[in-house]
Coordinates of C-alpha atoms in Angstrom, one line a residue:
M226 CA 366.4 77.0 200.6
E227 CA 369.6 75.6 202.8
P228 CA 370.0 72.5 200.6
E229 CA 370.1 74.4 197.5
L230 CA 372.8 76.9 199.1
E231 CA 374.9 73.9 200.0
E232 CA 374.5 72.5 196.5
R233 CA 375.7 75.9 194.8
L234 CA 378.8 75.8 197.6
R235 CA 379.8 72.5 196.6
E236 CA 379.9 73.2 193.1
A237 CA 382.0 76.2 193.6
L238 CA 384.4 74.4 195.8
R239 CA 384.8 71.6 192.9
D240 CA 385.4 74.4 190.6
R241 CA 388.3 75.8 192.8
L242 CA 389.8 72.5 193.6
R243 CA 390.1 71.9 190.1
L244 CA 392.3 74.9 189.8
L245 CA 394.8 74.1 192.7
P246 CA 397.9 72.0 192.5
P247 CA 397.8 68.2 192.9
G248 CA 399.4 68.3 196.5
E249 CA 397.3 71.0 197.5
R250 CA 394.3 69.2 196.2
A251 CA 395.4 66.0 197.9
R252 CA 395.7 67.9 201.3
H253 CA 392.4 69.5 201.0
S254 CA 390.7 66.5 199.7
G255 CA 391.9 64.5 202.7
G256 CA 394.3 61.9 201.2
P257 CA 395.6 58.8 203.5
G258 CA 397.4 59.9 206.5
S259 CA 396.2 63.4 206.5
P260 CA 394.9 64.7 209.7
A261 CA 392.2 66.8 208.3
R262 CA 390.1 63.9 207.1
G263 CA 386.9 64.7 209.3
T264 CA 387.0 68.4 208.0
V265 CA 386.6 68.0 204.6
A266 CA 383.4 69.9 204.1
D267 CA 385.0 72.6 206.3
S268 CA 387.8 72.8 204.2
L269 CA 385.6 72.8 201.1
A270 CA 383.5 75.9 202.5
R271 CA 387.0 77.8 203.6
L272 CA 388.5 77.3 200.0
S273 CA 385.2 78.3 198.4
L274 CA 385.3 81.4 200.6
R275 CA 388.7 82.4 199.6
S276 CA 389.6 84.9 196.9
P277 CA 391.4 84.1 193.7
A278 CA 394.5 86.1 195.3
E279 CA 394.6 83.9 198.4
L280 CA 394.6 80.9 195.9
Q281 CA 397.5 82.2 193.9
A282 CA 399.6 82.8 196.9
A283 CA 398.8 79.2 198.3
R284 CA 400.0 77.9 194.8
G285 CA 403.2 79.9 195.3
R286 CA 403.8 78.5 199.0
T287 CA 403.2 75.0 197.9
G288 CA 405.6 75.7 195.2
T289 CA 408.4 76.7 197.4
A290 CA 407.7 74.1 200.1
R291 CA 407.8 71.5 197.3
G292 CA 410.9 73.0 195.9
P293 CA 413.7 72.1 198.6
A294 CA 413.4 68.4 198.5
T295 CA 416.2 67.9 201.0
L296 CA 413.1 68.9 204.0
P297 CA 412.9 65.9 206.3
P298 CA 409.4 64.1 206.8
S299 CA 409.0 65.5 210.4
T300 CA 409.5 69.1 209.1
R301 CA 406.9 68.3 206.4
V302 CA 404.6 66.9 209.0
L303 CA 404.8 70.0 211.2
L304 CA 404.2 72.1 208.1
K305 CA 401.2 70.1 207.1
R306 CA 399.9 70.4 210.8
R307 CA 400.4 74.1 210.9
E308 CA 398.5 74.5 207.6
V309 CA 395.7 72.3 208.9
A310 CA 395.8 74.5 212.2
E311 CA 395.6 77.5 209.9
A312 CA 392.9 75.8 207.9
E313 CA 391.0 74.9 210.9
R314 CA 391.2 78.4 212.3
E315 CA 390.2 80.0 209.2
L316 CA 387.4 77.4 208.7
Q317 CA 386.2 78.2 212.5
N318 CA 386.0 81.9 211.3
Q319 CA 384.2 81.0 208.3
R320 CA 381.8 78.8 210.4
Q321 CA 381.3 81.8 212.5
E322 CA 380.6 84.1 209.9
F323 CA 378.5 81.6 208.2
Q324 CA 376.5 81.0 211.4
Q325 CA 376.4 84.8 211.7
R326 CA 375.1 85.0 208.2
M327 CA 372.5 82.4 208.9
Q328 CA 371.3 84.1 211.9
R329 CA 371.2 87.4 209.9
L330 CA 369.4 85.4 207.1
A331 CA 367.0 83.9 209.8
Q332 CA 366.7 87.4 211.5
R333 CA 365.9 88.7 207.8
R334 CA 363.5 85.9 207.1
Q335 CA 361.5 86.8 210.1
Q336 CA 361.6 90.6 209.3
L337 CA 360.5 89.5 205.9
A338 CA 357.8 87.5 207.5
R339 CA 356.4 90.1 209.7
R340 CA 356.8 92.5 206.7
R341 CA 354.7 90.1 204.8
E342 CA 352.1 89.9 207.5
Q343 CA 352.2 93.7 207.9
H344 CA 352.1 93.9 204.1
R345 CA 348.9 91.4 204.1
D346 CA 347.3 93.4 206.8
A347 CA 347.9 96.6 204.9
V348 CA 346.2 94.9 201.8
L349 CA 343.4 93.8 203.8
R350 CA 343.3 97.0 205.2
F351 CA 343.6 98.6 201.9
E352 CA 340.8 96.4 200.4
S353 CA 338.5 97.2 203.3
F354 CA 339.3 100.9 202.7
L355 CA 338.7 100.3 199.1
K356 CA 335.4 98.5 199.8
A357 CA 334.5 101.3 202.1
V358 CA 335.1 103.9 199.5
A359 CA 333.2 102.0 196.9
A360 CA 330.1 101.6 199.4
R361 CA 330.7 105.3 200.4
R362 CA 330.7 106.2 196.7
E363 CA 327.8 103.9 195.9
R364 CA 325.9 105.7 198.8
E365 CA 326.9 109.1 197.7
L366 CA 325.9 108.0 194.1
R367 CA 322.5 106.8 195.4
R368 CA 322.1 109.8 197.5
A369 CA 322.9 111.8 194.3
D370 CA 320.6 110.0 192.3
E371 CA 317.8 110.4 195.0
E372 CA 318.8 114.1 195.2
R373 CA 318.2 114.5 191.6
A374 CA 315.1 112.5 191.6
R375 CA 314.0 114.8 194.7
A376 CA 314.9 117.9 192.8
A377 CA 313.0 116.7 189.6
A378 CA 310.1 115.8 191.6
E379 CA 310.2 119.2 193.3
R380 CA 310.6 120.9 189.8
A381 CA 307.6 119.2 188.7
E382 CA 305.7 119.9 192.2
S383 CA 306.6 123.6 191.6
A384 CA 305.5 123.7 187.9
R385 CA 302.1 122.0 188.9
L386 CA 301.7 124.6 191.7
R387 CA 302.8 127.4 189.4
R388 CA 299.9 126.0 186.9
E389 CA 297.5 125.6 189.7
L390 CA 298.3 129.0 190.8
E391 CA 297.9 130.5 187.5
R392 CA 294.5 128.6 187.1
L393 CA 293.3 130.0 190.4
R394 CA 294.3 133.5 189.5
R395 CA 292.3 133.2 186.3
H396 CA 289.2 131.6 188.2
R397 CA 289.6 134.5 190.6
E398 CA 289.5 136.8 187.7
R399 CA 286.4 135.3 186.2
L400 CA 284.8 135.0 189.7
A401 CA 285.6 139.1 190.2
R402 CA 284.2 139.7 186.5
R403 CA 281.2 137.7 187.4
L404 CA 280.9 139.5 190.6
R405 CA 281.0 143.1 188.8
S406 CA 278.4 141.8 186.3
L407 CA 276.1 140.5 189.4
R408 CA 276.5 143.7 191.4
P409 CA 273.3 145.3 189.8
F410 CA 271.2 142.1 190.8
G411 CA 272.6 142.7 194.4
D412 CA 271.5 146.2 194.4
Y413 CA 268.1 144.8 193.2
L414 CA 267.8 142.7 195.8
R415 CA 268.7 145.0 198.7
D416 CA 265.8 147.3 197.2
V417 CA 263.4 144.4 197.1
L418 CA 264.4 143.5 200.7
A419 CA 263.8 147.3 201.6
A420 CA 260.6 147.1 199.9
M421 CA 259.3 143.8 201.3
G422 CA 260.4 144.6 204.8
Q423 CA 259.6 140.9 205.7
F424 CA 263.1 139.7 206.2
Q425 CA 266.1 140.7 208.0
D426 CA 268.7 140.3 205.2
V427 CA 269.3 139.2 201.6
P428 CA 270.4 135.7 202.4
A429 CA 267.0 134.9 204.3
M430 CA 265.0 136.3 201.5
L431 CA 267.3 134.1 199.1
V432 CA 266.9 131.1 201.2
H433 CA 263.0 131.7 201.2
L434 CA 262.9 132.2 197.6
G435 CA 265.0 129.1 197.1
V436 CA 262.5 127.2 199.1
L437 CA 259.7 128.4 197.0
A438 CA 261.6 127.7 193.8
E439 CA 262.0 124.0 195.1
V440 CA 258.3 123.7 195.7
R441 CA 257.5 125.1 192.6
A442 CA 260.0 122.8 190.8
A443 CA 258.5 119.8 193.0
L444 CA 254.9 120.6 191.9
A445 CA 256.2 121.3 188.1
R446 CA 257.7 117.7 188.4
E447 CA 254.5 116.3 189.9
A448 CA 252.4 117.8 187.2
E449 CA 254.6 116.5 184.7
A450 CA 254.7 113.2 186.1
G451 CA 250.8 113.2 186.3
Q452 CA 250.8 114.4 182.5
E453 CA 253.3 111.7 181.8
Q454 CA 250.9 109.1 183.7
L455 CA 247.7 110.5 181.9
A456 CA 249.4 110.2 178.5
Q457 CA 250.4 106.7 179.3
G458 CA 247.0 105.9 180.5
R459 CA 245.4 107.2 177.4
A460 CA 248.1 105.3 174.8
Q461 CA 247.1 102.2 177.0
L462 CA 243.5 102.7 176.5
Q463 CA 243.9 103.3 173.0
R464 CA 246.1 100.1 172.9
Y465 CA 243.3 98.1 174.5
R466 CA 240.5 99.7 172.4
Q467 CA 242.8 98.8 169.3
E468 CA 243.2 95.1 170.6
S469 CA 239.6 94.6 171.4
S470 CA 238.5 95.7 168.2
T471 CA 241.0 93.6 166.6
Q472 CA 239.9 91.0 168.6
L473 CA 236.1 91.6 167.9
L474 CA 236.7 91.6 164.4
G475 CA 238.4 88.4 164.5
T476 CA 235.7 86.9 166.5
R477 CA 233.1 88.1 163.8
N478 CA 235.1 86.6 161.0
E479 CA 235.3 83.1 162.9
L480 CA 231.9 83.4 163.5
A481 CA 231.0 84.0 159.9
R482 CA 233.4 81.2 158.8
L483 CA 231.5 78.7 161.4
H484 CA 228.3 79.8 159.9
T485 CA 229.4 78.9 156.4
R486 CA 230.8 75.7 157.7
L487 CA 227.3 74.9 159.4
E488 CA 225.6 75.6 156.3
A489 CA 227.9 73.5 154.3
A490 CA 227.4 70.8 156.8
R491 CA 223.7 70.9 156.5
R492 CA 223.6 70.8 152.8
D493 CA 226.2 67.9 153.0
V494 CA 223.6 66.2 155.5
L495 CA 220.6 66.7 153.1
Q496 CA 222.7 65.5 150.3
W497 CA 223.9 62.5 152.0
E498 CA 220.3 61.8 153.5
S499 CA 219.2 61.7 150.0
C500 CA 221.8 59.6 148.6
W501 CA 221.3 57.2 151.5
T502 CA 217.5 57.4 150.7
H503 CA 218.2 56.6 146.8
I504 CA 220.9 53.9 148.1
Q505 CA 218.1 52.3 150.3
S506 CA 215.6 52.3 147.6
T507 CA 217.9 50.9 144.9
A508 CA 218.9 48.2 147.4
T509 CA 215.4 47.3 147.8
Q510 CA 215.0 47.3 144.1
K511 CA 218.0 45.2 143.7
T512 CA 216.7 42.6 146.4
L513 CA 213.5 42.4 144.7
L514 CA 215.1 41.7 141.3
L515 CA 217.5 39.1 142.8
G516 CA 214.4 37.4 144.6
Q517 CA 212.7 37.6 141.1
I518 CA 216.0 36.3 139.3
K519 CA 216.4 33.5 141.8
L520 CA 212.7 32.5 141.1
A521 CA 213.3 32.6 137.4
V522 CA 216.4 30.5 137.8
L523 CA 214.7 27.9 140.1
N524 CA 211.8 27.7 137.7
L525 CA 213.9 27.4 134.7
F526 CA 216.0 24.7 136.6
Q527 CA 212.9 23.0 137.4
Q528 CA 211.6 22.8 134.1
T529 CA 214.8 21.8 132.4
T530 CA 215.4 18.9 134.8
A531 CA 211.6 17.8 134.4
Q532 CA 211.9 18.0 130.6
L533 CA 215.2 16.5 130.3
R534 CA 214.7 13.8 133.3
I535 CA 217.6 14.9 135.2
P536 CA 217.9 14.0 138.9
T537 CA 217.7 17.2 141.0
D538 CA 220.4 16.9 143.5
R539 CA 221.0 20.5 144.0
A540 CA 219.8 22.5 147.0
Q541 CA 216.9 24.8 146.3
E542 CA 218.9 27.6 147.8
D543 CA 222.0 27.0 145.5
T544 CA 221.1 29.4 142.6
K545 CA 224.4 29.5 141.1
A546 CA 224.6 25.7 140.7
Q547 CA 221.1 25.7 139.4
L548 CA 222.1 28.4 136.7
D549 CA 225.1 26.4 135.9
M550 CA 223.1 23.3 135.5
V551 CA 220.7 25.3 133.1
L552 CA 223.5 26.7 131.1
H553 CA 225.0 23.2 130.6
C554 CA 221.5 22.0 129.2
M555 CA 221.2 24.8 127.1
K556 CA 224.7 24.3 125.6
A557 CA 224.1 20.7 124.9
L558 CA 220.7 21.4 123.3
S559 CA 222.6 23.9 121.1
D560 CA 225.0 21.3 120.2
I561 CA 222.3 18.8 119.3
C562 CA 220.5 21.3 117.3
A563 CA 223.9 22.1 115.6
T564 CA 224.9 18.7 114.8
G565 CA 221.5 16.9 114.1
T566 CA 222.6 13.8 115.9
H567 CA 220.5 10.5 116.5
P568 CA 217.9 10.0 119.6
Q569 CA 220.4 7.6 120.8
H570 CA 223.4 10.0 120.7
H571 CA 221.0 12.3 122.6
R572 CA 220.2 9.9 125.4
S573 CA 224.0 9.4 125.8
V574 CA 224.6 12.9 126.0
R575 CA 221.8 13.1 128.6
L576 CA 223.1 10.3 130.4
L577 CA 226.5 12.0 130.5
Q578 CA 225.2 15.2 131.8
G579 CA 223.1 13.6 134.2
H580 CA 226.4 11.6 135.5
K581 CA 228.1 15.1 135.8

């Protein structure tokens, strides 16, 4: 902050120096030969602190001093020295005032720093106070919510208890009505107790009667269970009888079917036995017929070969070859009969057949 203050002082001094006359300006600016060369800054400060009236009086004095041109140089030097001494004194006074002002400013600055610290502490305390107030308010709100919730729960519990009380009252009224309705039975039980003379009081008699009722109920349950078991046994027996009859009927049907199949098999056996006998007899006949055919073919072959003088190189058992030879001979004879050729041709044919 001090450099800014000095800069402002310098600008004010420059403005005021421009308003001074040239001689006064040279004296304060420290021209050649001036004894106040080392205190220019102080003179500037002093001039800056002068009022406009003082500046005008200084201008008048310089005008009067400069008016008489007959003053010797020594007198002018003395005047200048006196002005410089006055300026020095004024500058010293201004410096002291400036130092006092600076001290006051430093004290003010310290006071401001202390006040700033106090203000910061107050702000911190106020913020902590606000936080405490907010926390306290939040706790109060939470406590109020809890109180409202507790009050609502208490109201609900109270309503439930009132309903329960009303229900118990109705139940008590029902019990009272039932007690009034059962009072004749109590009188009857007391009369029975007095008539029996076996029990001391009604509860003992009721206990005995309860035991008898339980025994009777147990016997009834046992009898009912026996009836149920008997019914189950009868139903099971009836089911077994039905299953047995069904199985017996199926067995009989199967036996009848097997008898039928046995009779059919016996008939098939007899039929196939007769068929086999017929086949055997037929085979015997065929065998005999085949033997006769073989004998006839052999006889015919021998007669043909003997008649036609063909060499017999066929086996005696080769009936087919013999039959083929006989057929060829018969065909040749039929051809001869059909053409009526010469016996020479007949011989050639015979030779050809013999060759074949």
